[in-house]
């Protein structure tokens, strides 16, 4: 079995988005513009209300999927056609923007810890103008599976330890695991050959790759994994928590402008025009 190695490490960069929410951008930076089909990864983590209270007021999306996964805190999601959802600790929202949505994500707390991730996953050209779709998954619907040697994972989408995650029907066949690896733990997890893959460590540290050629990755760092059939992860004296993701690359041209991700510049201009004219939603 061929093992995936760490081919690149990037460190999240402090930035702000929405109405001034402070966050750490890990994918979608100069260091890592994208990792096909992943277009963006943000971690927001703060117990200072000033960092998050302004939230993400109304803004549009077209042409891709946004995935919000909460570890702590709560936000209310609302869109222009009346869809609404509560994003609470442990829940995941997989939103396929398709041809267009205009939505907001606003904190439902005045203080306390807000911690979570937003991921953008590209859609294939044939699906970019599809109807919007929401998969709002409450915490209790996300299975936790015990894996070997001190490892457990919450399975958001894809399969681990014979258990499938609740999110389905995604074109790029993603795997999204939230893994906890106990001290001196070991995890060996199969990933489809040819799929892009990365691990983002958000607590502690762990070594990724073959025993004789592993790379240490610390909290706040993302490891891009080279190709292979599986990845090995090991911890030292501390517990590590990390996101493990993989998906089928699209290998299509990317035209990107703010909240719109299409294949050509003309399609971007069309999206901007549709938004300005109020016809984004069709
Ligand atoms: Co959004």
GROMACS .gro file of C-alpha atoms and ligand atoms in nm:
model
  283
    1UNK     CA    1   0.000   0.000   0.000
    2UNK     CA    2   0.145   0.337  -0.096
    3UNK     CA    3   0.155   0.591   0.183
    4UNK     CA    4   0.082   0.958   0.141
    5UNK     CA    5   0.357   1.197   0.246
    6UNK     CA    6   0.333   1.559   0.351
    7UNK     CA    7   0.427   1.760   0.043
    8UNK     CA    8   0.360   2.107   0.181
    9UNK     CA    9   0.282   2.276   0.511
   10UNK     CA   10   0.097   2.603   0.532
   11UNK     CA   11   0.019   2.812   0.838
   12UNK     CA   12  -0.314   2.988   0.868
   13UNK     CA   13  -0.301   3.365   0.827
   14UNK     CA   14  -0.495   3.608   1.045
   15UNK     CA   15  -0.754   3.802   0.845
   16UNK     CA   16  -1.112   3.922   0.877
   17UNK     CA   17  -1.424   3.862   0.671
   18UNK     CA   18  -1.797   3.927   0.684
   19UNK     CA   19  -1.861   4.244   0.885
   20UNK     CA   20  -1.522   4.215   1.052
   21UNK     CA   21  -1.510   3.865   1.199
   22UNK     CA   22  -1.151   3.782   1.288
   23UNK     CA   23  -1.041   3.446   1.159
   24UNK     CA   24  -0.750   3.242   1.037
   25UNK     CA   25  -0.743   3.167   0.662
   26UNK     CA   26  -0.568   2.844   0.571
   27UNK     CA   27  -0.675   2.777   0.211
   28UNK     CA   28  -0.736   3.072  -0.018
   29UNK     CA   29  -0.411   3.256   0.057
   30UNK     CA   30  -0.094   3.334  -0.136
   31UNK     CA   31   0.065   3.025   0.019
   32UNK     CA   32  -0.218   2.796  -0.088
   33UNK     CA   33  -0.459   2.954  -0.334
   34UNK     CA   34  -0.663   2.635  -0.360
   35UNK     CA   35  -0.628   2.259  -0.343
   36UNK     CA   36  -0.864   2.140  -0.616
   37UNK     CA   37  -1.158   2.113  -0.540
   38UNK     CA   38  -1.106   2.293  -0.205
   39UNK     CA   39  -1.118   2.670  -0.256
   40UNK     CA   40  -1.106   2.807   0.097
   41UNK     CA   41  -1.068   2.700   0.458
   42UNK     CA   42  -1.120   2.941   0.748
   43UNK     CA   43  -1.093   2.868   1.119
   44UNK     CA   44  -1.274   3.111   1.347
   45UNK     CA   45  -1.192   3.078   1.715
   46UNK     CA   46  -1.235   3.346   1.974
   47UNK     CA   47  -1.383   3.406   2.317
   48UNK     CA   48  -1.377   3.783   2.263
   49UNK     CA   49  -1.723   3.893   2.139
   50UNK     CA   50  -1.568   4.186   1.948
   51UNK     CA   51  -1.401   3.931   1.720
   52UNK     CA   52  -1.724   3.770   1.604
   53UNK     CA   53  -2.037   3.966   1.705
   54UNK     CA   54  -2.063   4.150   1.371
   55UNK     CA   55  -2.113   3.813   1.201
   56UNK     CA   56  -2.163   3.757   0.830
   57UNK     CA   57  -2.455   3.976   0.716
   58UNK     CA   58  -2.630   3.923   0.380
   59UNK     CA   59  -2.395   3.818   0.102
   60UNK     CA   60  -2.432   3.612  -0.216
   61UNK     CA   61  -2.269   3.292  -0.344
   62UNK     CA   62  -2.275   3.121  -0.681
   63UNK     CA   63  -2.097   2.822  -0.830
   64UNK     CA   64  -1.972   2.619  -0.533
   65UNK     CA   65  -2.055   2.473  -0.191
   66UNK     CA   66  -1.996   2.622   0.154
   67UNK     CA   67  -1.953   2.393   0.453
   68UNK     CA   68  -1.978   2.522   0.809
   69UNK     CA   69  -1.871   2.297   1.095
   70UNK     CA   70  -1.906   2.424   1.450
   71UNK     CA   71  -1.702   2.313   1.752
   72UNK     CA   72  -1.839   2.571   1.997
   73UNK     CA   73  -2.092   2.852   1.998
   74UNK     CA   74  -2.398   2.910   1.785
   75UNK     CA   75  -2.494   3.100   1.472
   76UNK     CA   76  -2.820   3.144   1.290
   77UNK     CA   77  -2.825   3.084   0.918
   78UNK     CA   78  -3.090   3.253   0.707
   79UNK     CA   79  -3.135   3.306   0.334
   80UNK     CA   80  -3.347   3.531   0.112
   81UNK     CA   81  -3.607   3.267   0.031
   82UNK     CA   82  -3.681   3.173   0.391
   83UNK     CA   83  -3.447   2.883   0.461
   84UNK     CA   84  -3.318   2.900   0.815
   85UNK     CA   85  -3.099   2.685   1.033
   86UNK     CA   86  -2.923   2.687   1.368
   87UNK     CA   87  -2.553   2.615   1.357
   88UNK     CA   88  -2.462   2.485   1.702
   89UNK     CA   89  -2.164   2.302   1.850
   90UNK     CA   90  -2.109   1.974   1.669
   91UNK     CA   91  -2.341   2.052   1.379
   92UNK     CA   92  -2.252   2.080   1.014
   93UNK     CA   93  -2.419   2.268   0.733
   94UNK     CA   94  -2.338   2.164   0.380
   95UNK     CA   95  -2.480   2.429   0.150
   96UNK     CA   96  -2.474   2.384  -0.225
   97UNK     CA   97  -2.508   2.741  -0.348
   98UNK     CA   98  -2.551   2.636  -0.711
   99UNK     CA   99  -2.693   2.919  -0.926
  100UNK     CA  100  -2.728   3.148  -0.631
  101UNK     CA  101  -2.816   3.218  -0.270
  102UNK     CA  102  -2.804   3.532  -0.059
  103UNK     CA  103  -2.760   3.448   0.305
  104UNK     CA  104  -2.638   3.559   0.645
  105UNK     CA  105  -2.472   3.381   0.934
  106UNK     CA  106  -2.510   3.572   1.260
  107UNK     CA  107  -2.388   3.481   1.610
  108UNK     CA  108  -2.661   3.384   1.855
  109UNK     CA  109  -2.447   3.452   2.161
  110UNK     CA  110  -2.324   3.768   2.329
  111UNK     CA  111  -2.017   3.612   2.487
  112UNK     CA  112  -1.833   3.282   2.523
  113UNK     CA  113  -1.627   3.079   2.281
  114UNK     CA  114  -1.710   3.072   1.911
  115UNK     CA  115  -1.510   2.807   1.727
  116UNK     CA  116  -1.560   2.650   1.391
  117UNK     CA  117  -1.458   2.613   1.031
  118UNK     CA  118  -1.582   2.723   0.694
  119UNK     CA  119  -1.477   2.528   0.390
  120UNK     CA  120  -1.553   2.605   0.025
  121UNK     CA  121  -1.574   2.313  -0.215
  122UNK     CA  122  -1.595   2.373  -0.588
  123UNK     CA  123  -1.874   2.240  -0.808
  124UNK     CA  124  -1.812   2.084  -1.149
  125UNK     CA  125  -1.902   2.309  -1.444
  126UNK     CA  126  -2.217   2.107  -1.514
  127UNK     CA  127  -2.349   2.168  -1.159
  128UNK     CA  128  -2.259   2.533  -1.107
  129UNK     CA  129  -2.609   2.656  -1.196
  130UNK     CA  130  -2.795   2.380  -1.013
  131UNK     CA  131  -3.072   2.464  -0.765
  132UNK     CA  132  -2.947   2.551  -0.415
  133UNK     CA  133  -2.955   2.268  -0.162
  134UNK     CA  134  -2.911   2.265   0.215
  135UNK     CA  135  -2.801   1.976   0.431
  136UNK     CA  136  -2.836   2.094   0.791
  137UNK     CA  137  -2.712   1.820   1.019
  138UNK     CA  138  -2.762   1.844   1.397
  139UNK     CA  139  -2.483   1.717   1.626
  140UNK     CA  140  -2.658   1.391   1.713
  141UNK     CA  141  -2.677   1.293   1.345
  142UNK     CA  142  -2.298   1.306   1.303
  143UNK     CA  143  -2.169   0.960   1.397
  144UNK     CA  144  -1.856   0.913   1.606
  145UNK     CA  145  -1.660   0.601   1.523
  146UNK     CA  146  -1.381   0.445   1.728
  147UNK     CA  147  -1.086   0.361   1.509
  148UNK     CA  148  -0.780   0.161   1.610
  149UNK     CA  149  -0.513   0.261   1.863
  150UNK     CA  150  -0.661   0.563   2.039
  151UNK     CA  151  -0.823   0.723   1.738
  152UNK     CA  152  -1.184   0.829   1.701
  153UNK     CA  153  -1.351   1.034   1.434
  154UNK     CA  154  -1.671   1.224   1.377
  155UNK     CA  155  -1.775   1.139   1.023
  156UNK     CA  156  -1.932   1.440   0.848
  157UNK     CA  157  -1.920   1.306   0.496
  158UNK     CA  158  -1.761   0.998   0.344
  159UNK     CA  159  -1.680   0.678   0.530
  160UNK     CA  160  -1.456   0.572   0.818
  161UNK     CA  161  -1.450   0.250   1.017
  162UNK     CA  162  -1.749   0.117   0.823
  163UNK     CA  163  -1.964   0.418   0.914
  164UNK     CA  164  -2.093   0.673   0.662
  165UNK     CA  165  -2.148   1.039   0.736
  166UNK     CA  166  -2.490   1.207   0.702
  167UNK     CA  167  -2.402   1.445   0.417
  168UNK     CA  168  -2.469   1.291   0.078
  169UNK     CA  169  -2.489   1.349  -0.294
  170UNK     CA  170  -2.180   1.571  -0.324
  171UNK     CA  171  -2.026   1.570  -0.673
  172UNK     CA  172  -1.663   1.561  -0.560
  173UNK     CA  173  -1.715   1.253  -0.335
  174UNK     CA  174  -1.557   1.419  -0.032
  175UNK     CA  175  -1.435   1.273   0.294
  176UNK     CA  176  -1.455   1.507   0.594
  177UNK     CA  177  -1.346   1.365   0.930
  178UNK     CA  178  -1.291   1.538   1.263
  179UNK     CA  179  -1.030   1.314   1.423
  180UNK     CA  180  -0.916   1.290   1.784
  181UNK     CA  181  -0.595   1.094   1.837
  182UNK     CA  182  -0.499   1.012   2.197
  183UNK     CA  183  -0.139   1.039   2.322
  184UNK     CA  184   0.084   0.773   2.162
  185UNK     CA  185  -0.197   0.693   1.924
  186UNK     CA  186  -0.176   0.570   1.569
  187UNK     CA  187  -0.415   0.603   1.281
  188UNK     CA  188  -0.391   0.452   0.936
  189UNK     CA  189  -0.668   0.571   0.709
  190UNK     CA  190  -0.733   0.483   0.346
  191UNK     CA  191  -0.791   0.770   0.104
  192UNK     CA  192  -0.895   0.721  -0.259
  193UNK     CA  193  -0.593   0.734  -0.488
  194UNK     CA  194  -0.596   1.045  -0.703
  195UNK     CA  195  -0.810   1.247  -0.463
  196UNK     CA  196  -0.668   1.569  -0.322
  197UNK     CA  197  -0.618   1.543   0.054
  198UNK     CA  198  -0.511   1.752   0.349
  199UNK     CA  199  -0.505   1.749   0.727
  200UNK     CA  200  -0.560   2.062   0.934
  201UNK     CA  201  -0.448   2.033   1.296
  202UNK     CA  202  -0.654   2.255   1.528
  203UNK     CA  203  -0.538   2.128   1.865
  204UNK     CA  204  -0.209   1.970   1.973
  205UNK     CA  205   0.031   1.821   1.720
  206UNK     CA  206   0.080   1.499   1.526
  207UNK     CA  207   0.316   1.341   1.275
  208UNK     CA  208   0.181   1.260   0.929
  209UNK     CA  209   0.330   1.025   0.670
  210UNK     CA  210   0.539   0.706   0.670
  211UNK     CA  211   0.717   0.629   0.998
  212UNK     CA  212   1.062   0.677   0.846
  213UNK     CA  213   0.966   1.002   0.673
  214UNK     CA  214   0.694   1.168   0.880
  215UNK     CA  215   0.638   1.539   0.925
  216UNK     CA  216   0.524   1.707   1.245
  217UNK     CA  217   0.221   1.932   1.205
  218UNK     CA  218   0.115   2.165   1.488
  219UNK     CA  219  -0.212   2.341   1.566
  220UNK     CA  220  -0.283   2.612   1.309
  221UNK     CA  221  -0.099   2.428   1.033
  222UNK     CA  222  -0.233   2.245   0.732
  223UNK     CA  223  -0.048   1.956   0.570
  224UNK     CA  224  -0.108   1.894   0.200
  225UNK     CA  225  -0.084   1.519   0.143
  226UNK     CA  226   0.076   1.378  -0.171
  227UNK     CA  227  -0.094   1.094  -0.357
  228UNK     CA  228  -0.121   0.739  -0.224
  229UNK     CA  229  -0.365   0.486  -0.087
  230UNK     CA  230  -0.349   0.573   0.282
  231UNK     CA  231  -0.218   0.816   0.536
  232UNK     CA  232  -0.051   0.731   0.866
  233UNK     CA  233  -0.077   0.962   1.165
  234UNK     CA  234   0.094   0.930   1.503
  235UNK     CA  235   0.090   1.135   1.822
  236UNK     CA  236   0.353   1.182   2.094
  237UNK     CA  237   0.278   1.274   2.455
  238UNK     CA  238  -0.028   1.487   2.380
  239UNK     CA  239  -0.369   1.449   2.219
  240UNK     CA  240  -0.411   1.582   1.866
  241UNK     CA  241  -0.733   1.697   1.702
  242UNK     CA  242  -0.743   1.755   1.330
  243UNK     CA  243  -0.966   1.768   1.026
  244UNK     CA  244  -0.888   1.509   0.758
  245UNK     CA  245  -1.030   1.585   0.416
  246UNK     CA  246  -1.012   1.439   0.069
  247UNK     CA  247  -1.208   1.491  -0.253
  248UNK     CA  248  -1.195   1.432  -0.625
  249UNK     CA  249  -1.015   1.713  -0.808
  250UNK     CA  250  -1.217   1.872  -1.090
  251UNK     CA  251  -0.927   1.987  -1.310
  252UNK     CA  252  -1.141   2.263  -1.462
  253UNK     CA  253  -1.052   2.630  -1.504
  254UNK     CA  254  -1.130   2.845  -1.199
  255UNK     CA  255  -1.255   3.202  -1.236
  256UNK     CA  256  -1.297   3.352  -0.891
  257UNK     CA  257  -1.425   3.687  -0.775
  258UNK     CA  258  -1.523   3.732  -0.411
  259UNK     CA  259  -1.826   3.512  -0.339
  260UNK     CA  260  -1.856   3.381  -0.697
  261UNK     CA  261  -1.655   3.089  -0.834
  262UNK     CA  262  -1.714   2.999  -1.199
  263UNK     CA  263  -1.509   2.864  -1.493
  264UNK     CA  264  -1.475   3.175  -1.708
  265UNK     CA  265  -1.450   3.550  -1.670
  266UNK     CA  266  -1.772   3.591  -1.868
  267UNK     CA  267  -1.958   3.374  -1.617
  268UNK     CA  268  -1.822   3.589  -1.333
  269UNK     CA  269  -1.939   3.909  -1.504
  270UNK     CA  270  -2.280   3.745  -1.551
  271UNK     CA  271  -2.293   3.656  -1.180
  272UNK     CA  272  -2.207   4.011  -1.074
  273UNK     CA  273  -2.468   4.149  -1.316
  274UNK     CA  274  -2.733   3.900  -1.196
  275UNK     CA  275  -2.661   3.998  -0.835
  276UNK     CA  276  -2.683   4.370  -0.911
  277UNK     CA  277  -3.007   4.326  -1.105
  278UNK     CA  278  -3.158   4.103  -0.838
  279UNK     CA  279  -3.178   3.801  -1.067
  280UNK     CA  280  -2.907   3.591  -0.903
  281UNK     CA  281  -3.167   3.346  -0.775
  282UNK     CA  282  -3.333   3.313  -1.118
  283LIG    CO1  283  -2.161   3.269   0.295
   0.00000   0.00000   0.00000
